[in-house]
Coordinates of C-alpha atoms in Angstrom, one line a residue:
Chain K
M1080 CA 192.1 80.8 -26.5
I1081 CA 189.5 81.6 -23.9
N1082 CA 188.6 78.5 -22.1
T1083 CA 185.8 79.6 -19.9
I1084 CA 183.0 82.2 -20.4
Y1085 CA 180.7 83.3 -17.6
V1086 CA 177.5 84.7 -18.9
E1087 CA 175.0 86.8 -16.9
N1088 CA 171.6 85.1 -16.9
E1089 CA 169.9 88.3 -17.9
I1090 CA 171.8 88.6 -21.3
K1091 CA 172.0 84.9 -22.0
D1092 CA 169.5 85.2 -25.0
H1093 CA 170.9 88.6 -26.2
S1094 CA 171.8 88.4 -29.9
R1095 CA 175.3 89.9 -29.1
T1096 CA 176.0 87.2 -26.5
S1097 CA 175.1 84.5 -29.1
S1098 CA 177.2 86.1 -31.6
I1099 CA 180.2 86.3 -29.1
L1100 CA 179.7 82.7 -27.9
S1101 CA 179.7 81.4 -31.5
K1102 CA 183.3 82.5 -31.7
F1103 CA 184.3 80.3 -28.7
K1104 CA 182.6 77.0 -29.6
S1105 CA 184.8 74.8 -27.4
S1106 CA 184.8 77.0 -24.3
R1107 CA 183.0 76.1 -21.1
I1108 CA 180.0 78.3 -20.4
I1109 CA 178.9 79.0 -16.8
Y1110 CA 175.8 81.1 -16.1
V1111 CA 175.9 83.6 -13.3
N1112 CA 173.3 86.0 -11.8
K1113 CA 175.7 89.0 -11.7
Y1114 CA 179.1 89.4 -13.0
S1115 CA 180.2 90.8 -9.8
E1116 CA 180.0 87.2 -8.4
V1117 CA 183.1 86.4 -10.4
F1118 CA 184.7 89.7 -11.2
N1119 CA 184.6 91.6 -7.9
K1120 CA 185.5 88.8 -5.5
K1121 CA 188.3 89.7 -3.1
K1122 CA 191.6 87.6 -2.8
Q1123 CA 191.9 87.0 -6.5
S1124 CA 195.3 87.4 -8.2
F1125 CA 195.4 89.8 -11.1
R1126 CA 198.8 88.6 -12.3
L1127 CA 197.7 84.9 -12.3
Q1128 CA 194.5 85.6 -14.2
K1129 CA 196.4 87.6 -16.7
K1130 CA 198.3 84.5 -17.7
D1131 CA 195.0 82.7 -18.4
P1132 CA 192.2 85.2 -18.6
L1133 CA 188.6 84.2 -18.9
L1134 CA 185.7 86.1 -20.5
I1135 CA 182.6 87.4 -18.6
L1136 CA 179.5 88.7 -20.6
A1137 CA 177.3 91.0 -18.8
K1138 CA 175.0 93.9 -18.9
K1139 CA 175.9 97.3 -17.6
N1140 CA 173.0 98.9 -15.8
N1141 CA 174.4 102.1 -14.2
N1142 CA 177.1 104.6 -14.9
L1143 CA 177.5 103.7 -18.5
V1144 CA 179.0 107.1 -19.4
L1145 CA 181.0 108.9 -16.6
K1146 CA 182.8 112.3 -16.3
A1147 CA 186.4 112.0 -17.2
P1148 CA 188.9 112.7 -14.5
E1149 CA 190.4 116.3 -14.2
G1150 CA 193.1 116.9 -16.8
F1151 CA 191.8 114.2 -19.2
G1152 CA 190.7 116.1 -22.2
I1153 CA 191.5 117.4 -25.7
G1154 CA 189.9 120.9 -25.7
A1155 CA 186.2 120.3 -25.2
S1156 CA 184.3 122.0 -22.5
K1157 CA 183.0 118.7 -21.1
N1158 CA 184.6 115.4 -21.1
Y1159 CA 183.2 111.9 -20.5
Y1160 CA 184.3 108.4 -20.9
F1161 CA 182.6 105.0 -21.4
S1162 CA 183.9 101.5 -21.3
H1163 CA 182.1 98.6 -23.1
M1164 CA 184.9 96.4 -21.5
Y1165 CA 186.9 96.2 -18.4
N1166 CA 190.5 94.9 -18.7
C1167 CA 192.7 94.5 -21.7
I1168 CA 194.3 91.7 -23.7
Y1169 CA 197.7 93.6 -23.5
D1170 CA 199.8 93.5 -20.4
C1171 CA 201.5 96.9 -20.2
K1172 CA 203.5 97.0 -17.1
Y1173 CA 202.6 100.7 -16.3
C1174 CA 198.9 100.1 -16.8
F1175 CA 196.7 101.4 -13.9
L1176 CA 194.1 98.6 -14.7
Q1177 CA 196.5 96.2 -12.9
G1178 CA 195.8 98.0 -9.7
L1179 CA 192.2 98.9 -10.3
Y1180 CA 190.5 95.6 -10.5
S1181 CA 191.1 92.4 -8.4
S1182 CA 190.4 90.3 -11.6
A1183 CA 192.2 90.4 -14.9
N1184 CA 189.4 88.5 -16.6
Y1185 CA 187.8 90.3 -19.6
L1186 CA 184.5 91.7 -18.8
V1187 CA 182.4 92.8 -21.8
F1188 CA 179.1 94.6 -21.6
V1189 CA 176.9 93.6 -24.4
N1190 CA 174.2 96.3 -24.2
Y1191 CA 176.0 98.6 -26.6
E1192 CA 172.7 100.4 -27.5
D1193 CA 172.5 101.7 -23.8
F1194 CA 175.8 103.3 -24.1
L1195 CA 174.6 105.2 -27.2
N1196 CA 171.4 106.2 -25.5
Q1197 CA 173.3 107.5 -22.5
I1198 CA 175.6 109.6 -24.7
K1199 CA 172.5 111.0 -26.6
N1200 CA 171.1 111.9 -23.2
L1201 CA 174.2 113.8 -22.2
V1202 CA 174.3 115.6 -25.5
T1203 CA 170.7 116.8 -25.0
R1204 CA 171.4 117.9 -21.5
N1205 CA 174.5 119.8 -22.5
K1206 CA 172.9 121.3 -25.6
G1207 CA 175.4 123.7 -27.5
K1208 CA 178.4 122.7 -25.5
S1209 CA 181.4 121.0 -26.9
I1210 CA 181.9 117.5 -25.5
T1211 CA 184.5 114.7 -26.0
F1212 CA 183.5 111.1 -25.3
F1213 CA 186.5 108.8 -24.7
S1214 CA 186.4 105.0 -25.2
G1215 CA 189.4 103.1 -24.0
Y1216 CA 189.8 104.2 -20.4
D1217 CA 189.1 100.9 -18.7
C1218 CA 190.2 98.8 -21.8
D1219 CA 191.8 99.2 -25.2
S1220 CA 189.1 100.4 -27.4
L1221 CA 189.9 98.1 -30.4
A1222 CA 192.0 95.2 -29.1
M1223 CA 189.1 92.9 -28.8
E1224 CA 187.2 94.2 -31.8
K1225 CA 187.2 90.7 -33.5
V1226 CA 185.2 89.4 -30.6
T1227 CA 183.1 92.4 -29.6
N1228 CA 182.5 94.3 -32.8
F1229 CA 182.0 97.3 -30.6
A1230 CA 183.7 99.8 -32.9
D1231 CA 181.8 98.5 -35.9
F1232 CA 178.5 99.0 -34.1
F1233 CA 179.4 102.4 -32.9
L1234 CA 180.5 103.7 -36.3
K1235 CA 177.1 102.6 -37.8
N1236 CA 175.1 104.1 -35.0
Y1237 CA 176.8 107.0 -33.4
L1238 CA 175.3 110.5 -33.0
E1239 CA 176.6 112.9 -35.5
N1240 CA 176.9 116.3 -34.2
K1241 CA 179.6 119.0 -34.9
K1242 CA 180.1 119.9 -31.3
I1243 CA 180.7 116.2 -30.3
T1244 CA 184.0 114.3 -30.6
Y1245 CA 184.6 110.7 -29.9
E1246 CA 188.0 109.3 -29.1
F1247 CA 188.9 105.6 -29.5
R1248 CA 192.2 105.1 -27.6
T1249 CA 194.2 102.1 -28.6
K1250 CA 197.4 100.2 -29.3
S1251 CA 195.7 97.8 -31.5
L1252 CA 195.9 97.1 -35.2
Q1253 CA 192.3 96.1 -35.4
I1254 CA 191.2 99.0 -37.5
N1255 CA 188.9 97.2 -39.9
P1256 CA 185.8 99.1 -38.9
F1257 CA 187.5 102.4 -39.8
L1258 CA 188.7 101.0 -43.1
K1259 CA 185.2 99.9 -44.0
N1260 CA 183.5 103.2 -43.1
R1261 CA 183.7 106.7 -44.3
P1262 CA 185.9 109.0 -42.3
S1263 CA 184.2 111.4 -40.0
E1264 CA 185.7 114.6 -38.5
N1265 CA 184.0 113.8 -35.2
I1266 CA 185.9 110.6 -34.6
I1267 CA 189.6 110.4 -33.6
I1268 CA 191.5 107.2 -33.4
A1269 CA 194.2 108.0 -30.8
Y1270 CA 197.3 105.8 -30.4
S1271 CA 199.4 105.5 -27.3
L1272 CA 203.0 105.6 -28.2
L1273 CA 206.3 104.9 -26.6
P1274 CA 209.8 104.6 -28.1
G1275 CA 210.4 101.2 -29.6
E1276 CA 212.8 99.9 -27.1
L1277 CA 210.7 101.0 -24.1
A1278 CA 207.5 99.5 -25.8
Q1279 CA 209.4 96.2 -26.2
K1280 CA 210.0 96.1 -22.5
F1281 CA 206.9 97.6 -21.0
D1282 CA 204.0 97.2 -23.6
I1283 CA 203.9 93.5 -23.3
K1284 CA 201.7 91.6 -25.7
A1285 CA 200.8 94.9 -27.6
P1286 CA 201.7 95.5 -31.2
S1287 CA 205.1 97.0 -31.9
I1288 CA 205.6 100.7 -32.4
N1289 CA 206.3 100.2 -36.1
L1290 CA 203.0 98.4 -36.6
R1291 CA 201.1 101.1 -34.6
I1292 CA 202.7 103.7 -36.8
K1293 CA 201.7 101.7 -40.0
S1294 CA 198.1 101.7 -38.7
L1295 CA 198.3 105.5 -38.2
K1296 CA 199.6 105.9 -41.6
Q1297 CA 196.8 103.8 -43.1
L1298 CA 194.2 105.7 -41.2
T1299 CA 195.5 109.1 -42.3
S1300 CA 195.7 108.1 -45.8
L1301 CA 192.0 107.4 -45.7
G1302 CA 191.3 110.7 -44.1
W1303 CA 190.6 109.6 -40.5
Q1304 CA 191.5 112.2 -37.7
I1305 CA 194.2 110.6 -35.5
G1306 CA 195.5 111.5 -32.0
L1307 CA 199.0 110.9 -30.8
R1308 CA 199.2 110.1 -27.1
F1309 CA 202.7 110.1 -25.7
D1310 CA 201.2 109.0 -22.4
P1311 CA 203.0 107.8 -20.3
L1312 CA 206.3 109.5 -21.1
I1313 CA 208.8 107.1 -19.5
Y1314 CA 212.2 108.2 -18.3
N1315 CA 215.4 106.4 -18.8
K1316 CA 219.0 107.5 -19.4
N1317 CA 218.5 107.8 -23.2
W1318 CA 215.0 109.3 -23.1
K1319 CA 215.9 112.4 -25.2
I1320 CA 217.3 110.2 -28.1
S1321 CA 214.5 107.7 -27.9
Y1322 CA 211.7 110.3 -28.0
K1323 CA 213.4 112.4 -30.6
E1324 CA 213.6 109.3 -32.8
L1325 CA 210.0 108.2 -32.1
I1326 CA 208.6 111.6 -33.0
R1327 CA 210.6 112.0 -36.1
T1328 CA 209.6 108.6 -37.3
I1329 CA 205.9 109.3 -36.8
L1330 CA 205.8 112.7 -38.3
D1331 CA 207.8 111.4 -41.3
E1332 CA 205.4 108.5 -41.9
I1333 CA 201.9 109.9 -41.4
D1334 CA 200.0 112.7 -43.1
I1335 CA 200.3 115.4 -40.5
N1336 CA 197.2 117.2 -41.8
Y1337 CA 195.1 114.6 -40.1
I1338 CA 196.6 115.0 -36.6
H1339 CA 193.7 116.1 -34.6
S1340 CA 195.7 116.5 -31.3
I1341 CA 198.8 115.4 -29.5
S1342 CA 199.0 114.9 -25.8
F1343 CA 201.7 114.2 -23.3
G1344 CA 201.5 112.8 -19.8
S1345 CA 204.5 111.6 -17.7
L1346 CA 204.3 108.2 -15.9
R1347 CA 202.2 108.6 -12.8
F1348 CA 200.1 106.4 -10.4
P1349 CA 197.7 107.0 -7.6
K1350 CA 199.2 105.9 -4.4
Q1351 CA 197.3 102.7 -3.9
I1352 CA 197.8 101.6 -7.5
F1353 CA 201.5 102.4 -7.3
N1354 CA 201.9 100.1 -4.3
T1355 CA 199.9 97.3 -5.9
I1356 CA 201.7 97.5 -9.2
S1357 CA 205.2 97.9 -7.9
N1358 CA 204.7 95.0 -5.7
M1359 CA 203.8 93.0 -8.7
Y1360 CA 207.2 93.5 -10.3
P1361 CA 209.8 93.4 -7.7
G1362 CA 213.0 94.8 -9.0
D1363 CA 211.6 96.0 -12.3
E1364 CA 213.3 98.8 -14.3
L1365 CA 210.1 100.7 -14.6
F1366 CA 210.1 101.5 -10.8
S1367 CA 213.9 102.0 -10.4
H1368 CA 213.8 105.6 -11.1
N1369 CA 213.0 108.1 -8.3
F1370 CA 209.3 108.7 -7.8
E1371 CA 208.0 111.2 -5.5
K1372 CA 204.6 111.5 -4.1
R1373 CA 202.6 114.7 -4.8
D1374 CA 198.9 115.0 -3.9
N1375 CA 198.6 111.3 -3.4
V1376 CA 200.0 110.5 -6.8
Y1377 CA 203.4 109.0 -7.4
S1378 CA 205.3 110.4 -10.3
Y1379 CA 208.7 111.5 -11.4
K1380 CA 210.1 114.6 -9.8
D1381 CA 208.4 117.8 -11.0
E1382 CA 211.4 119.0 -12.9
V1383 CA 211.9 115.7 -14.7
E1384 CA 208.3 115.7 -15.8
K1385 CA 208.4 119.3 -17.0
E1386 CA 211.6 118.8 -18.9
M1387 CA 210.3 115.7 -20.6
I1388 CA 207.1 117.4 -21.8
L1389 CA 208.7 120.6 -22.8
Y1390 CA 211.4 118.7 -24.8
C1391 CA 208.8 116.6 -26.6
K1392 CA 206.6 119.5 -27.3
N1393 CA 209.5 121.4 -28.8
L1394 CA 210.2 118.5 -31.1
I1395 CA 206.6 118.5 -32.3
H1396 CA 206.6 122.3 -32.9
K1397 CA 209.7 122.0 -35.1
K1398 CA 208.2 119.4 -37.3
V1399 CA 204.5 120.4 -37.4
K1400 CA 203.7 123.7 -38.8
K1401 CA 200.0 123.2 -38.8
D1402 CA 198.1 124.5 -35.8
V1403 CA 197.9 121.2 -34.0
Q1404 CA 196.3 121.1 -30.6
I1405 CA 198.9 119.9 -27.9
F1406 CA 197.7 119.0 -24.5
S1407 CA 199.3 117.9 -21.2
C1408 CA 197.6 115.1 -19.3
T1409 CA 197.6 115.9 -15.5
P1410 CA 197.2 113.2 -12.9
Y1411 CA 194.1 111.0 -12.8
Chain I
M127 CA 190.1 71.8 23.8
E128 CA 193.8 72.5 23.7
K129 CA 195.0 75.9 22.7
L130 CA 196.1 75.7 19.2
N131 CA 199.5 76.9 17.9
S132 CA 200.7 77.6 21.3
T133 CA 204.2 76.2 20.6
D134 CA 206.1 74.6 17.9
N135 CA 204.9 76.7 14.9
N136 CA 208.2 77.2 13.3
Y137 CA 207.1 75.5 10.0
I138 CA 205.4 76.6 6.9
C139 CA 202.2 74.7 6.0
E140 CA 202.2 74.2 2.2
Y141 CA 199.1 72.0 1.7
C142 CA 195.8 71.4 3.5
F143 CA 193.6 68.6 2.4
I144 CA 190.0 68.2 3.5
V145 CA 188.0 64.9 2.8
N146 CA 184.7 63.6 4.1
K147 CA 185.6 60.0 4.9
I148 CA 188.6 58.0 5.9
S149 CA 188.4 56.0 2.6
E150 CA 189.0 59.4 0.9
A151 CA 191.9 60.2 3.2
Q152 CA 193.7 56.9 2.8
F153 CA 195.6 57.8 -0.4
F154 CA 196.8 61.1 1.2
I155 CA 197.8 59.3 4.4
N156 CA 199.9 56.7 2.5
R157 CA 201.3 59.0 -0.1
F158 CA 202.6 61.6 2.5
N159 CA 203.1 59.4 5.4
L160 CA 200.6 61.4 7.5
K161 CA 200.3 60.6 11.2
P162 CA 197.3 61.4 13.3
K163 CA 197.7 64.5 15.5
K164 CA 196.0 63.3 18.7
K165 CA 196.2 66.7 20.5
F166 CA 193.8 68.0 18.1
N167 CA 190.6 66.4 19.1
L168 CA 187.7 68.1 17.4
F169 CA 188.4 66.4 14.0
P170 CA 190.7 63.7 12.9
I171 CA 193.6 65.8 11.9
F172 CA 196.9 64.3 10.3
S173 CA 200.2 65.8 9.3
N174 CA 203.6 64.6 7.9
Q175 CA 206.7 64.8 9.9
K176 CA 207.8 68.2 8.3
K177 CA 204.3 69.6 9.1
D178 CA 204.0 71.1 5.6
I179 CA 201.2 68.8 4.7
W180 CA 198.0 68.6 6.7
L181 CA 194.7 66.7 6.3
A182 CA 191.3 66.9 8.2
I183 CA 188.4 64.6 7.9
N184 CA 185.0 66.2 8.1
Q185 CA 182.7 64.9 11.0
D186 CA 178.9 64.6 10.5
T187 CA 178.4 65.9 14.1
I188 CA 180.1 69.2 13.4
S189 CA 179.1 71.9 10.8
P190 CA 181.4 71.6 7.8
T191 CA 182.0 75.4 8.1
V192 CA 184.2 74.7 11.1
T193 CA 186.4 72.2 9.3
P194 CA 188.5 74.7 7.3
I195 CA 188.9 77.0 10.2
Y196 CA 189.9 74.4 12.6
L197 CA 192.4 72.9 10.1
N198 CA 193.7 76.4 9.3
N199 CA 194.4 76.9 12.9
C200 CA 195.9 73.5 13.6
A201 CA 198.2 73.6 10.6
N202 CA 199.2 77.1 11.2
A203 CA 198.2 77.8 7.6
N204 CA 198.7 81.1 5.9
E205 CA 197.5 82.8 2.7
Q206 CA 200.0 81.0 0.7
T207 CA 198.8 77.6 1.7
T208 CA 197.2 75.5 -1.1
W209 CA 193.8 74.0 -0.1
I210 CA 192.6 70.8 -1.8
F211 CA 189.1 69.4 -1.2
F212 CA 188.9 65.8 -2.4
S213 CA 185.9 63.5 -2.6
F214 CA 184.8 60.4 -4.6
S215 CA 181.7 60.7 -6.6
F216 CA 179.7 58.5 -8.8
L217 CA 178.2 59.1 -12.3
S218 CA 176.1 57.0 -14.4
N219 CA 177.6 57.9 -17.7
L220 CA 181.2 56.8 -17.0
N221 CA 182.9 53.6 -17.8
S222 CA 186.1 54.4 -15.9
P223 CA 187.3 56.8 -13.2
H224 CA 187.6 60.5 -14.1
F225 CA 189.4 63.1 -12.2
I226 CA 187.3 66.3 -12.3
I227 CA 187.8 69.9 -11.1
I228 CA 184.7 71.6 -9.8
D229 CA 184.2 75.2 -11.2
E230 CA 180.6 75.8 -10.0
I231 CA 179.2 74.7 -6.7
I232 CA 175.4 74.7 -6.2
D233 CA 173.8 74.6 -2.9
S234 CA 170.9 72.2 -3.6
S235 CA 168.4 73.7 -1.1
T236 CA 168.9 77.4 -1.8
Q237 CA 170.3 77.1 -5.3
N238 CA 173.0 79.6 -4.3
K239 CA 176.1 79.2 -6.3
L240 CA 179.8 79.6 -5.7
Y241 CA 182.4 79.8 -8.5
P242 CA 185.9 78.3 -7.6
S243 CA 188.7 79.9 -9.5
V244 CA 189.7 78.1 -12.7
S245 CA 192.9 80.2 -13.4
C246 CA 195.5 78.0 -15.1
L247 CA 193.3 74.8 -14.9
K248 CA 192.9 74.5 -18.7
K249 CA 194.2 70.9 -18.8
F250 CA 191.7 69.6 -16.3
K251 CA 188.2 68.1 -17.0
R252 CA 185.7 70.5 -15.2
K253 CA 182.0 70.2 -14.1
N254 CA 179.7 71.6 -11.6
A255 CA 178.7 70.0 -8.3
F256 CA 175.8 70.0 -5.9
S257 CA 176.5 70.2 -2.4
N258 CA 174.5 67.5 -0.7
E259 CA 173.7 63.8 -0.9
Q260 CA 170.3 64.2 -2.2
K261 CA 169.6 61.6 -4.8
F262 CA 168.9 63.0 -8.2
Q263 CA 167.0 61.2 -10.9
N264 CA 169.5 62.4 -13.3
Q265 CA 172.6 60.6 -12.1
E266 CA 175.0 62.7 -14.3
R267 CA 175.1 65.3 -11.6
I268 CA 178.1 65.2 -9.3
T269 CA 177.2 65.6 -5.6
L270 CA 179.9 66.4 -3.1
K271 CA 178.8 66.4 0.4
N272 CA 179.4 69.7 2.5
I273 CA 181.2 71.2 -0.4
Y274 CA 179.3 74.5 -0.4
E275 CA 180.0 75.3 3.2
I276 CA 183.6 74.3 3.1
Y277 CA 184.4 76.3 0.0
K278 CA 182.5 79.4 1.3
T279 CA 184.6 79.3 4.4
S280 CA 187.9 78.5 2.7
E281 CA 187.7 81.4 0.3
K282 CA 187.8 83.7 3.1
L283 CA 191.2 82.3 4.2
V284 CA 193.4 82.2 1.2
N285 CA 193.8 83.4 -2.3
K286 CA 191.1 81.9 -4.3
A287 CA 193.2 80.5 -6.9
L288 CA 194.8 78.3 -4.4
I289 CA 191.6 76.3 -3.4
F290 CA 191.1 73.3 -5.6
V291 CA 187.7 71.4 -5.4
T292 CA 188.4 68.0 -6.8
T293 CA 186.6 64.7 -7.2
L294 CA 187.3 61.3 -8.7
S295 CA 184.2 60.3 -10.4
M296 CA 183.5 56.7 -10.8
P297 CA 181.0 54.6 -12.8
E298 CA 177.8 54.8 -10.8
K299 CA 177.1 51.1 -10.9
Y300 CA 180.2 50.3 -8.9
E301 CA 180.7 50.6 -5.2
L302 CA 184.0 52.1 -4.1
S303 CA 185.4 48.7 -3.2
D304 CA 184.6 47.2 -6.7
V305 CA 186.7 49.7 -8.6
D306 CA 190.3 48.5 -9.1
N307 CA 192.3 50.0 -6.3
K308 CA 195.3 50.4 -8.5
T309 CA 193.4 52.5 -11.0
I310 CA 192.1 54.8 -8.3
K311 CA 195.5 55.3 -6.8
S312 CA 197.2 55.9 -10.0
E313 CA 194.5 58.5 -11.1
Q314 CA 194.7 60.2 -7.7
N315 CA 198.5 60.2 -7.7
K316 CA 198.7 61.6 -11.2
Y317 CA 196.2 64.5 -10.8
I318 CA 196.9 65.4 -7.2
T319 CA 200.6 65.6 -8.0
E320 CA 199.8 67.7 -11.0
I321 CA 197.7 70.1 -8.9
M322 CA 200.3 70.4 -6.2
N323 CA 203.0 71.2 -8.9
L324 CA 200.6 73.7 -10.5
S325 CA 199.9 75.4 -7.2
D326 CA 203.6 75.8 -6.5
E327 CA 204.1 77.5 -10.0
M328 CA 201.0 79.6 -9.3
K329 CA 202.4 80.9 -5.9
I330 CA 205.5 82.3 -7.6
T331 CA 203.2 84.5 -9.7
I332 CA 200.8 85.4 -6.8
F333 CA 203.4 86.1 -4.2
P334 CA 206.6 87.1 -6.0
F335 CA 208.0 88.8 -2.8
F336 CA 207.4 85.7 -0.7
Y337 CA 209.0 83.5 -3.3
V338 CA 212.2 85.7 -3.2
F339 CA 212.0 85.6 0.6
N340 CA 211.6 81.8 0.7
F341 CA 214.4 81.5 -1.9
F342 CA 216.7 83.6 0.4
K343 CA 215.9 81.3 3.3
K344 CA 216.5 78.1 1.4
I345 CA 219.9 79.4 0.0
K346 CA 220.9 80.5 3.6
E347 CA 220.2 77.0 4.8
E348 CA 222.4 75.4 2.2
F349 CA 225.4 77.7 2.2
K350 CA 227.4 79.5 4.8
F351 CA 227.2 83.2 4.6
S352 CA 228.7 86.0 6.9
V353 CA 226.2 88.6 8.1
Y354 CA 227.6 91.0 5.5
E355 CA 227.1 88.5 2.8
Q356 CA 223.6 87.7 3.9
N357 CA 222.8 91.4 3.4
V358 CA 224.4 91.4 0.0
L359 CA 222.4 88.3 -0.9
E360 CA 219.1 89.7 0.2
N361 CA 219.7 92.8 -1.7
L362 CA 220.7 90.9 -4.8
L363 CA 217.7 88.7 -4.7
K364 CA 215.3 91.6 -4.5
Q365 CA 216.5 92.7 -7.9
F366 CA 215.5 89.4 -9.5
N367 CA 212.4 88.3 -11.3
P368 CA 211.1 85.3 -9.3
N369 CA 210.9 83.1 -12.4
D370 CA 214.6 83.9 -13.2
L371 CA 215.5 82.8 -9.7
K372 CA 213.5 79.6 -10.1
N373 CA 215.4 78.8 -13.4
N374 CA 218.7 79.5 -11.6
L375 CA 218.0 77.3 -8.5
K376 CA 219.4 74.1 -9.9
F377 CA 222.7 75.8 -11.0
I378 CA 223.0 77.5 -7.6
K379 CA 222.6 74.3 -5.8
K380 CA 225.6 72.8 -7.6
L381 CA 227.9 75.8 -6.4
K382 CA 230.4 75.2 -3.6
N383 CA 230.0 78.0 -1.3
G384 CA 228.2 81.3 -0.5
K385 CA 230.7 83.5 -2.3
Q386 CA 230.2 81.6 -5.5
V387 CA 226.5 82.0 -5.1
I388 CA 226.8 85.8 -4.7
N389 CA 229.1 86.0 -7.6
H390 CA 226.9 84.0 -9.8
L391 CA 223.9 86.2 -9.0
K392 CA 225.9 89.3 -9.6
Q393 CA 226.9 88.0 -12.9
K394 CA 223.2 87.2 -13.8
L395 CA 222.3 90.8 -13.0
L396 CA 224.9 92.3 -15.4

């Protein structure tokens, strides 16, 4: 239950603000001039706020759609990402958001129309080029759907264009908007996946892997394109058995004809974020394996990374005869 | 003015209280057996014998922005110190005293606002407060003298979640002396104790490494360890989740010697 909601004065009369507030009738509402007065303050504790997160409703004025980092893509010539929300209701131990913001409060930008306008502008500016727009970089795309209705709005209003792909990255089971709408070839619902026992340890508060696979099955049965994101690949002594089992289960359960793409990326953190997160979990198993620093990024040793990715790719190739696109995600 | 912290700073300041008046300080002085520290002569400063609890009383002649800085220096406070501002306030719509946490501070003259952290404060009643003594026609507004300046300075010193702006609001028609002293004391006792306990819990989450370090120090004081055993103990503790350590503390205290402590911790890690 969200106990306190901060609302930017500028959007206090916005219809979406009213709609969201109506879902939290007993919460205390505090009006602020700028969300940054609450969200960006220094000397806050991310871990403490994660125990009891608050909600901030705001308007995003600039940088609504940004260039995706190098190595973040699924085949298009241009890659962009957008975030209608910062932070996430899940508490995955490896998540870079923990080291990115000083606050763990949920920040929702209610001006969804501006995100779509910006996307349209970019499509016009890059006429004829293939572009992927990613949602779910600074948050989980669907986890707060019941509150935000963002995916629902997006599916009703997005720009249809053969050259454009939109990816909703998620671990959530909130797939109702997709069940209600007709499948589109331009939209991919991509699930982050870990072997069950690792997900139990590290994907805190996120749905179990079995439930995520159930959602994937449901989506493919309706004809939606899906993405399988084995990112991060996490090393432990049984990793080969665990990933073999995971990949087998997924490919046995879902209709593989609707796999748009598969990507792999090993566990990796920019230096600053590694320091912040590893300090949050003294003695945690996640950081007990050897990391090495390459180009300001902490990750497993090069040979470990390569072995894990190659092994998983081979497992996929054995099972999937269809010409599925497979990608490796390189550091941020 | 005497040089602060020149000697005798081998203690950890856990709590700093700031009040505006001696009447607001009285409860803390009695409860924690605080004694005036006469060597600090800019403000009335009090501390207990262990020097882990400190209190300052604002003075009208000095800018309130100075109070947190001065107390911070006198108390040798650090970023893990809990700061509690306490004041009485009066509201027209109350029939009995209410303890309130302030989550929005408004400077009445500029209308600038500050937002104290409300992490983990779900259980408490909350309101906003104005930062001067100006009389409002609407007496449902809480006014806390100096609070804007004090909070603004304090938030630069410590983690924001560890600053608590609190007030005991009383029915407006009463003067402080009219309200049953017992009621006031019991309200203050109940809520201030709750906040202090809560802040201790919060510190484990905010500063997990320091918790482990302090745990190590506590255990070292209670049991005898050889130098080798101290190293083993330190390395063992580093592998623990602070919350697991906390849950083990009672059991550990019952053990007879350092060897048993080390064996117990090793067992727990298996």
